[in-house]
Amino acid sequence: MSKSIIERGLELANSGAYRRVEEIEREVSFEGYLNASQYFAAPSFRKQLRGLMQSARISRGA
């Protein structure tokens, strides 16, 4: 894993493939990132992820 958990979360949110923060949290945990719940519990990080997911869906026309 060359990316930090935050970088990976942002990347996944920006992919447009996820609709909920919990889905991204599950994915990064599955990929082997430890303590994902600690990072994903931060309100500011969750808000940033939601914004990216929404923008990605709009740009993909979903």
PDB file of N, CA, C and O in Angstrom:
ATOM      1  N   MET A   1       0.837  -1.181   0.000  1.00  0.00           N
ATOM      2  CA  MET A   1       0.000   0.000   0.000  1.00  0.00           C
ATOM      3  C   MET A   1       0.881   1.242   0.000  1.00  0.00           C
ATOM      4  O   MET A   1       1.480   1.576   1.007  1.00  0.00           O
ATOM      5  N   SER A   2       0.954   1.866  -1.121  1.00  0.00           N
ATOM      6  CA  SER A   2       1.800   3.053  -1.230  1.00  0.00           C
ATOM      7  C   SER A   2       1.042   4.331  -0.886  1.00  0.00           C
ATOM      8  O   SER A   2       1.654   5.369  -0.675  1.00  0.00           O
ATOM      9  N   LYS A   3      -0.272   4.262  -0.832  1.00  0.00           N
ATOM     10  CA  LYS A   3      -1.082   5.432  -0.524  1.00  0.00           C
ATOM     11  C   LYS A   3      -1.536   5.379   0.924  1.00  0.00           C
ATOM     12  O   LYS A   3      -1.742   4.307   1.482  1.00  0.00           O
ATOM     13  N   SER A   4      -1.734   6.557   1.488  1.00  0.00           N
ATOM     14  CA  SER A   4      -2.286   6.612   2.837  1.00  0.00           C
ATOM     15  C   SER A   4      -3.767   6.251   2.771  1.00  0.00           C
ATOM     16  O   SER A   4      -4.389   6.277   1.696  1.00  0.00           O
ATOM     17  N   ILE A   5      -4.330   5.935   3.906  1.00  0.00           N
ATOM     18  CA  ILE A   5      -5.751   5.586   3.954  1.00  0.00           C
ATOM     19  C   ILE A   5      -6.612   6.771   3.501  1.00  0.00           C
ATOM     20  O   ILE A   5      -7.639   6.585   2.846  1.00  0.00           O
ATOM     21  N   ILE A   6      -6.180   7.967   3.809  1.00  0.00           N
ATOM     22  CA  ILE A   6      -6.926   9.158   3.391  1.00  0.00           C
ATOM     23  C   ILE A   6      -6.862   9.318   1.873  1.00  0.00           C
ATOM     24  O   ILE A   6      -7.886   9.549   1.222  1.00  0.00           O
ATOM     25  N   GLU A   7      -5.674   9.168   1.315  1.00  0.00           N
ATOM     26  CA  GLU A   7      -5.529   9.258  -0.148  1.00  0.00           C
ATOM     27  C   GLU A   7      -6.397   8.209  -0.842  1.00  0.00           C
ATOM     28  O   GLU A   7      -7.059   8.502  -1.837  1.00  0.00           O
ATOM     29  N   ARG A   8      -6.371   6.996  -0.320  1.00  0.00           N
ATOM     30  CA  ARG A   8      -7.151   5.917  -0.937  1.00  0.00           C
ATOM     31  C   ARG A   8      -8.643   6.187  -0.812  1.00  0.00           C
ATOM     32  O   ARG A   8      -9.397   5.964  -1.762  1.00  0.00           O
ATOM     33  N   GLY A   9      -9.074   6.661   0.334  1.00  0.00           N
ATOM     34  CA  GLY A   9     -10.484   6.996   0.512  1.00  0.00           C
ATOM     35  C   GLY A   9     -10.945   8.070  -0.458  1.00  0.00           C
ATOM     36  O   GLY A   9     -12.009   7.962  -1.071  1.00  0.00           O
ATOM     37  N   LEU A  10     -10.126   9.087  -0.623  1.00  0.00           N
ATOM     38  CA  LEU A  10     -10.461  10.165  -1.557  1.00  0.00           C
ATOM     39  C   LEU A  10     -10.502   9.650  -2.994  1.00  0.00           C
ATOM     40  O   LEU A  10     -11.386  10.030  -3.777  1.00  0.00           O
ATOM     41  N   GLU A  11      -9.567   8.802  -3.326  1.00  0.00           N
ATOM     42  CA  GLU A  11      -9.529   8.212  -4.665  1.00  0.00           C
ATOM     43  C   GLU A  11     -10.796   7.396  -4.945  1.00  0.00           C
ATOM     44  O   GLU A  11     -11.403   7.523  -6.018  1.00  0.00           O
ATOM     45  N   LEU A  12     -11.195   6.591  -3.983  1.00  0.00           N
ATOM     46  CA  LEU A  12     -12.401   5.777  -4.163  1.00  0.00           C
ATOM     47  C   LEU A  12     -13.650   6.655  -4.260  1.00  0.00           C
ATOM     48  O   LEU A  12     -14.531   6.402  -5.083  1.00  0.00           O
ATOM     49  N   ALA A  13     -13.716   7.685  -3.431  1.00  0.00           N
ATOM     50  CA  ALA A  13     -14.865   8.593  -3.476  1.00  0.00           C
ATOM     51  C   ALA A  13     -14.954   9.273  -4.833  1.00  0.00           C
ATOM     52  O   ALA A  13     -16.046   9.451  -5.385  1.00  0.00           O
ATOM     53  N   ASN A  14     -13.835   9.627  -5.372  1.00  0.00           N
ATOM     54  CA  ASN A  14     -13.778  10.329  -6.658  1.00  0.00           C
ATOM     55  C   ASN A  14     -14.041   9.412  -7.843  1.00  0.00           C
ATOM     56  O   ASN A  14     -14.281   9.875  -8.947  1.00  0.00           O
ATOM     57  N   SER A  15     -14.029   8.114  -7.616  1.00  0.00           N
ATOM     58  CA  SER A  15     -14.246   7.155  -8.704  1.00  0.00           C
ATOM     59  C   SER A  15     -15.696   7.129  -9.182  1.00  0.00           C
ATOM     60  O   SER A  15     -15.967   6.709 -10.305  1.00  0.00           O
ATOM     61  N   GLY A  16     -16.612   7.552  -8.313  1.00  0.00           N
ATOM     62  CA  GLY A  16     -18.026   7.522  -8.669  1.00  0.00           C
ATOM     63  C   GLY A  16     -18.673   6.172  -8.481  1.00  0.00           C
ATOM     64  O   GLY A  16     -19.853   6.002  -8.763  1.00  0.00           O
ATOM     65  N   ALA A  17     -17.930   5.207  -7.979  1.00  0.00           N
ATOM     66  CA  ALA A  17     -18.451   3.841  -7.822  1.00  0.00           C
ATOM     67  C   ALA A  17     -19.134   3.616  -6.481  1.00  0.00           C
ATOM     68  O   ALA A  17     -19.721   2.560  -6.278  1.00  0.00           O
ATOM     69  N   TYR A  18     -19.086   4.593  -5.594  1.00  0.00           N
ATOM     70  CA  TYR A  18     -19.631   4.421  -4.244  1.00  0.00           C
ATOM     71  C   TYR A  18     -20.677   5.479  -3.954  1.00  0.00           C
ATOM     72  O   TYR A  18     -20.557   6.613  -4.367  1.00  0.00           O
ATOM     73  N   ARG A  19     -21.696   5.067  -3.202  1.00  0.00           N
ATOM     74  CA  ARG A  19     -22.776   5.984  -2.851  1.00  0.00           C
ATOM     75  C   ARG A  19     -22.758   6.369  -1.377  1.00  0.00           C
ATOM     76  O   ARG A  19     -23.379   7.351  -0.988  1.00  0.00           O
ATOM     77  N   ARG A  20     -22.086   5.574  -0.548  1.00  0.00           N
ATOM     78  CA  ARG A  20     -22.075   5.825   0.889  1.00  0.00           C
ATOM     79  C   ARG A  20     -20.646   5.731   1.427  1.00  0.00           C
ATOM     80  O   ARG A  20     -19.863   4.912   0.970  1.00  0.00           O
ATOM     81  N   VAL A  21     -20.363   6.550   2.421  1.00  0.00           N
ATOM     82  CA  VAL A  21     -19.044   6.551   3.051  1.00  0.00           C
ATOM     83  C   VAL A  21     -18.728   5.172   3.620  1.00  0.00           C
ATOM     84  O   VAL A  21     -17.600   4.695   3.536  1.00  0.00           O
ATOM     85  N   GLU A  22     -19.739   4.504   4.167  1.00  0.00           N
ATOM     86  CA  GLU A  22     -19.534   3.185   4.754  1.00  0.00           C
ATOM     87  C   GLU A  22     -19.029   2.174   3.732  1.00  0.00           C
ATOM     88  O   GLU A  22     -18.263   1.273   4.075  1.00  0.00           O
ATOM     89  N   GLU A  23     -19.432   2.322   2.501  1.00  0.00           N
ATOM     90  CA  GLU A  23     -18.958   1.421   1.438  1.00  0.00           C
ATOM     91  C   GLU A  23     -17.457   1.615   1.206  1.00  0.00           C
ATOM     92  O   GLU A  23     -16.724   0.647   1.009  1.00  0.00           O
ATOM     93  N   ILE A  24     -17.015   2.849   1.233  1.00  0.00           N
ATOM     94  CA  ILE A  24     -15.594   3.142   1.049  1.00  0.00           C
ATOM     95  C   ILE A  24     -14.805   2.639   2.251  1.00  0.00           C
ATOM     96  O   ILE A  24     -13.731   2.048   2.101  1.00  0.00           O
ATOM     97  N   GLU A  25     -15.352   2.843   3.437  1.00  0.00           N
ATOM     98  CA  GLU A  25     -14.687   2.352   4.646  1.00  0.00           C
ATOM     99  C   GLU A  25     -14.501   0.834   4.587  1.00  0.00           C
ATOM    100  O   GLU A  25     -13.429   0.317   4.899  1.00  0.00           O
ATOM    101  N   ARG A  26     -15.532   0.128   4.148  1.00  0.00           N
ATOM    102  CA  ARG A  26     -15.434  -1.332   4.002  1.00  0.00           C
ATOM    103  C   ARG A  26     -14.368  -1.717   2.985  1.00  0.00           C
ATOM    104  O   ARG A  26     -13.602  -2.651   3.191  1.00  0.00           O
ATOM    105  N   GLU A  27     -14.333  -0.992   1.879  1.00  0.00           N
ATOM    106  CA  GLU A  27     -13.376  -1.305   0.820  1.00  0.00           C
ATOM    107  C   GLU A  27     -11.935  -1.120   1.289  1.00  0.00           C
ATOM    108  O   GLU A  27     -11.095  -1.983   1.059  1.00  0.00           O
ATOM    109  N   VAL A  28     -11.644  -0.004   1.950  1.00  0.00           N
ATOM    110  CA  VAL A  28     -10.268   0.202   2.395  1.00  0.00           C
ATOM    111  C   VAL A  28      -9.878  -0.815   3.470  1.00  0.00           C
ATOM    112  O   VAL A  28      -8.738  -1.264   3.514  1.00  0.00           O
ATOM    113  N   SER A  29     -10.826  -1.208   4.301  1.00  0.00           N
ATOM    114  CA  SER A  29     -10.554  -2.257   5.292  1.00  0.00           C
ATOM    115  C   SER A  29     -10.243  -3.569   4.589  1.00  0.00           C
ATOM    116  O   SER A  29      -9.295  -4.271   4.954  1.00  0.00           O
ATOM    117  N   PHE A  30     -11.030  -3.887   3.578  1.00  0.00           N
ATOM    118  CA  PHE A  30     -10.815  -5.105   2.799  1.00  0.00           C
ATOM    119  C   PHE A  30      -9.449  -5.094   2.123  1.00  0.00           C
ATOM    120  O   PHE A  30      -8.794  -6.128   1.996  1.00  0.00           O
ATOM    121  N   GLU A  31      -9.019  -3.910   1.693  1.00  0.00           N
ATOM    122  CA  GLU A  31      -7.717  -3.771   1.028  1.00  0.00           C
ATOM    123  C   GLU A  31      -6.550  -3.879   2.008  1.00  0.00           C
ATOM    124  O   GLU A  31      -5.398  -3.878   1.588  1.00  0.00           O
ATOM    125  N   GLY A  32      -6.846  -3.942   3.292  1.00  0.00           N
ATOM    126  CA  GLY A  32      -5.800  -4.151   4.280  1.00  0.00           C
ATOM    127  C   GLY A  32      -5.381  -2.938   5.086  1.00  0.00           C
ATOM    128  O   GLY A  32      -4.443  -3.016   5.879  1.00  0.00           O
ATOM    129  N   TYR A  33      -6.050  -1.830   4.896  1.00  0.00           N
ATOM    130  CA  TYR A  33      -5.733  -0.650   5.696  1.00  0.00           C
ATOM    131  C   TYR A  33      -6.260  -0.877   7.111  1.00  0.00           C
ATOM    132  O   TYR A  33      -7.403  -1.278   7.300  1.00  0.00           O
ATOM    133  N   LEU A  34      -5.417  -0.605   8.091  1.00  0.00           N
ATOM    134  CA  LEU A  34      -5.785  -0.825   9.486  1.00  0.00           C
ATOM    135  C   LEU A  34      -6.421   0.425  10.085  1.00  0.00           C
ATOM    136  O   LEU A  34      -6.129   1.542   9.679  1.00  0.00           O
ATOM    137  N   ASN A  35      -7.286   0.213  11.053  1.00  0.00           N
ATOM    138  CA  ASN A  35      -7.928   1.299  11.799  1.00  0.00           C
ATOM    139  C   ASN A  35      -8.735   2.245  10.921  1.00  0.00           C
ATOM    140  O   ASN A  35      -8.803   3.446  11.186  1.00  0.00           O
ATOM    141  N   ALA A  36      -9.349   1.711   9.887  1.00  0.00           N
ATOM    142  CA  ALA A  36     -10.134   2.548   8.979  1.00  0.00           C
ATOM    143  C   ALA A  36     -11.230   3.300   9.724  1.00  0.00           C
ATOM    144  O   ALA A  36     -11.487   4.469   9.435  1.00  0.00           O
ATOM    145  N   SER A  37     -11.856   2.646  10.696  1.00  0.00           N
ATOM    146  CA  SER A  37     -12.971   3.272  11.403  1.00  0.00           C
ATOM    147  C   SER A  37     -12.542   4.556  12.110  1.00  0.00           C
ATOM    148  O   SER A  37     -13.331   5.489  12.224  1.00  0.00           O
ATOM    149  N   GLN A  38     -11.299   4.628  12.563  1.00  0.00           N
ATOM    150  CA  GLN A  38     -10.821   5.844  13.223  1.00  0.00           C
ATOM    151  C   GLN A  38     -10.768   7.018  12.246  1.00  0.00           C
ATOM    152  O   GLN A  38     -11.133   8.137  12.590  1.00  0.00           O
ATOM    153  N   TYR A  39     -10.316   6.765  11.047  1.00  0.00           N
ATOM    154  CA  TYR A  39     -10.237   7.823  10.045  1.00  0.00           C
ATOM    155  C   TYR A  39     -11.623   8.216   9.547  1.00  0.00           C
ATOM    156  O   TYR A  39     -11.921   9.393   9.379  1.00  0.00           O
ATOM    157  N   PHE A  40     -12.456   7.214   9.308  1.00  0.00           N
ATOM    158  CA  PHE A  40     -13.761   7.467   8.727  1.00  0.00           C
ATOM    159  C   PHE A  40     -14.773   7.999   9.735  1.00  0.00           C
ATOM    160  O   PHE A  40     -15.865   8.397   9.366  1.00  0.00           O
ATOM    161  N   ALA A  41     -14.407   8.048  11.001  1.00  0.00           N
ATOM    162  CA  ALA A  41     -15.286   8.605  12.027  1.00  0.00           C
ATOM    163  C   ALA A  41     -15.212  10.132  12.058  1.00  0.00           C
ATOM    164  O   ALA A  41     -16.102  10.787  12.593  1.00  0.00           O
ATOM    165  N   ALA A  42     -14.181  10.700  11.464  1.00  0.00           N
ATOM    166  CA  ALA A  42     -13.997  12.157  11.483  1.00  0.00           C
ATOM    167  C   ALA A  42     -15.044  12.847  10.610  1.00  0.00           C
ATOM    168  O   ALA A  42     -15.107  12.599   9.406  1.00  0.00           O
ATOM    169  N   PRO A  43     -15.877  13.707  11.210  1.00  0.00           N
ATOM    170  CA  PRO A  43     -16.936  14.379  10.439  1.00  0.00           C
ATOM    171  C   PRO A  43     -16.422  15.148   9.221  1.00  0.00           C
ATOM    172  O   PRO A  43     -17.053  15.143   8.169  1.00  0.00           O
ATOM    173  N   SER A  44     -15.285  15.801   9.357  1.00  0.00           N
ATOM    174  CA  SER A  44     -14.766  16.596   8.227  1.00  0.00           C
ATOM    175  C   SER A  44     -14.345  15.689   7.070  1.00  0.00           C
ATOM    176  O   SER A  44     -14.563  16.032   5.896  1.00  0.00           O
ATOM    177  N   PHE A  45     -13.768  14.524   7.375  1.00  0.00           N
ATOM    178  CA  PHE A  45     -13.365  13.581   6.328  1.00  0.00           C
ATOM    179  C   PHE A  45     -14.599  12.997   5.655  1.00  0.00           C
ATOM    180  O   PHE A  45     -14.669  12.900   4.428  1.00  0.00           O
ATOM    181  N   ARG A  46     -15.613  12.648   6.440  1.00  0.00           N
ATOM    182  CA  ARG A  46     -16.850  12.094   5.886  1.00  0.00           C
ATOM    183  C   ARG A  46     -17.532  13.117   4.962  1.00  0.00           C
ATOM    184  O   ARG A  46     -18.015  12.768   3.888  1.00  0.00           O
ATOM    185  N   LYS A  47     -17.532  14.373   5.387  1.00  0.00           N
ATOM    186  CA  LYS A  47     -18.134  15.434   4.568  1.00  0.00           C
ATOM    187  C   LYS A  47     -17.393  15.590   3.247  1.00  0.00           C
ATOM    188  O   LYS A  47     -18.003  15.726   2.190  1.00  0.00           O
ATOM    189  N   GLN A  48     -16.071  15.544   3.315  1.00  0.00           N
ATOM    190  CA  GLN A  48     -15.255  15.661   2.106  1.00  0.00           C
ATOM    191  C   GLN A  48     -15.539  14.488   1.163  1.00  0.00           C
ATOM    192  O   GLN A  48     -15.689  14.678  -0.054  1.00  0.00           O
ATOM    193  N   LEU A  49     -15.628  13.291   1.714  1.00  0.00           N
ATOM    194  CA  LEU A  49     -15.915  12.110   0.897  1.00  0.00           C
ATOM    195  C   LEU A  49     -17.291  12.215   0.250  1.00  0.00           C
ATOM    196  O   LEU A  49     -17.451  11.920  -0.934  1.00  0.00           O
ATOM    197  N   ARG A  50     -18.291  12.632   1.021  1.00  0.00           N
ATOM    198  CA  ARG A  50     -19.645  12.776   0.461  1.00  0.00           C
ATOM    199  C   ARG A  50     -19.671  13.773  -0.693  1.00  0.00           C
ATOM    200  O   ARG A  50     -20.320  13.552  -1.710  1.00  0.00           O
ATOM    201  N   GLY A  51     -18.958  14.881  -0.527  1.00  0.00           N
ATOM    202  CA  GLY A  51     -18.889  15.880  -1.599  1.00  0.00           C
ATOM    203  C   GLY A  51     -18.251  15.313  -2.860  1.00  0.00           C
ATOM    204  O   GLY A  51     -18.743  15.545  -3.966  1.00  0.00           O
ATOM    205  N   LEU A  52     -17.171  14.576  -2.694  1.00  0.00           N
ATOM    206  CA  LEU A  52     -16.504  13.969  -3.853  1.00  0.00           C
ATOM    207  C   LEU A  52     -17.394  12.926  -4.525  1.00  0.00           C
ATOM    208  O   LEU A  52     -17.449  12.856  -5.751  1.00  0.00           O
ATOM    209  N   MET A  53     -18.077  12.117  -3.706  1.00  0.00           N
ATOM    210  CA  MET A  53     -18.965  11.106  -4.284  1.00  0.00           C
ATOM    211  C   MET A  53     -20.083  11.761  -5.087  1.00  0.00           C
ATOM    212  O   MET A  53     -20.407  11.301  -6.187  1.00  0.00           O
ATOM    213  N   GLN A  54     -20.649  12.809  -4.548  1.00  0.00           N
ATOM    214  CA  GLN A  54     -21.723  13.515  -5.248  1.00  0.00           C
ATOM    215  C   GLN A  54     -21.224  14.123  -6.550  1.00  0.00           C
ATOM    216  O   GLN A  54     -21.857  13.976  -7.604  1.00  0.00           O
ATOM    217  N   SER A  55     -20.082  14.770  -6.519  1.00  0.00           N
ATOM    218  CA  SER A  55     -19.513  15.377  -7.730  1.00  0.00           C
ATOM    219  C   SER A  55     -19.189  14.319  -8.778  1.00  0.00           C
ATOM    220  O   SER A  55     -19.432  14.517  -9.970  1.00  0.00           O
ATOM    221  N   ALA A  56     -18.658  13.195  -8.325  1.00  0.00           N
ATOM    222  CA  ALA A  56     -18.310  12.116  -9.253  1.00  0.00           C
ATOM    223  C   ALA A  56     -19.555  11.537  -9.911  1.00  0.00           C
ATOM    224  O   ALA A  56     -19.553  11.253 -11.113  1.00  0.00           O
ATOM    225  N   ARG A  57     -20.613  11.379  -9.139  1.00  0.00           N
ATOM    226  CA  ARG A  57     -21.865  10.852  -9.709  1.00  0.00           C
ATOM    227  C   ARG A  57     -22.446  11.829 -10.743  1.00  0.00           C
ATOM    228  O   ARG A  57     -22.921  11.416 -11.801  1.00  0.00           O
ATOM    229  N   ILE A  58     -22.386  13.110 -10.433  1.00  0.00           N
ATOM    230  CA  ILE A  58     -22.906  14.118 -11.358  1.00  0.00           C
ATOM    231  C   ILE A  58     -22.101  14.104 -12.657  1.00  0.00           C
ATOM    232  O   ILE A  58     -22.673  14.118 -13.747  1.00  0.00           O
ATOM    233  N   SER A  59     -20.790  14.048 -12.529  1.00  0.00           N
ATOM    234  CA  SER A  59     -19.954  14.079 -13.731  1.00  0.00           C
ATOM    235  C   SER A  59     -20.082  12.806 -14.559  1.00  0.00           C
ATOM    236  O   SER A  59     -19.883  12.825 -15.769  1.00  0.00           O
ATOM    237  N   ARG A  60     -20.433  11.696 -13.909  1.00  0.00           N
ATOM    238  CA  ARG A  60     -20.631  10.435 -14.627  1.00  0.00           C
ATOM    239  C   ARG A  60     -22.065  10.285 -15.124  1.00  0.00           C
ATOM    240  O   ARG A  60     -22.383   9.330 -15.818  1.00  0.00           O
ATOM    241  N   GLY A  61     -22.920  11.212 -14.697  1.00  0.00           N
ATOM    242  CA  GLY A  61     -24.309  11.150 -15.133  1.00  0.00           C
ATOM    243  C   GLY A  61     -25.112  10.073 -14.429  1.00  0.00           C
ATOM    244  O   GLY A  61     -26.111   9.604 -14.936  1.00  0.00           O
ATOM    245  N   ALA A  62     -24.698   9.697 -13.214  1.00  0.00           N
ATOM    246  CA  ALA A  62     -25.397   8.643 -12.473  1.00  0.00           C
ATOM    247  C   ALA A  62     -26.503   9.199 -11.636  1.00  0.00           C
ATOM    248  O   ALA A  62     -26.518  10.238 -11.118  1.00  0.00           O
TER     249      ALA A  62
END
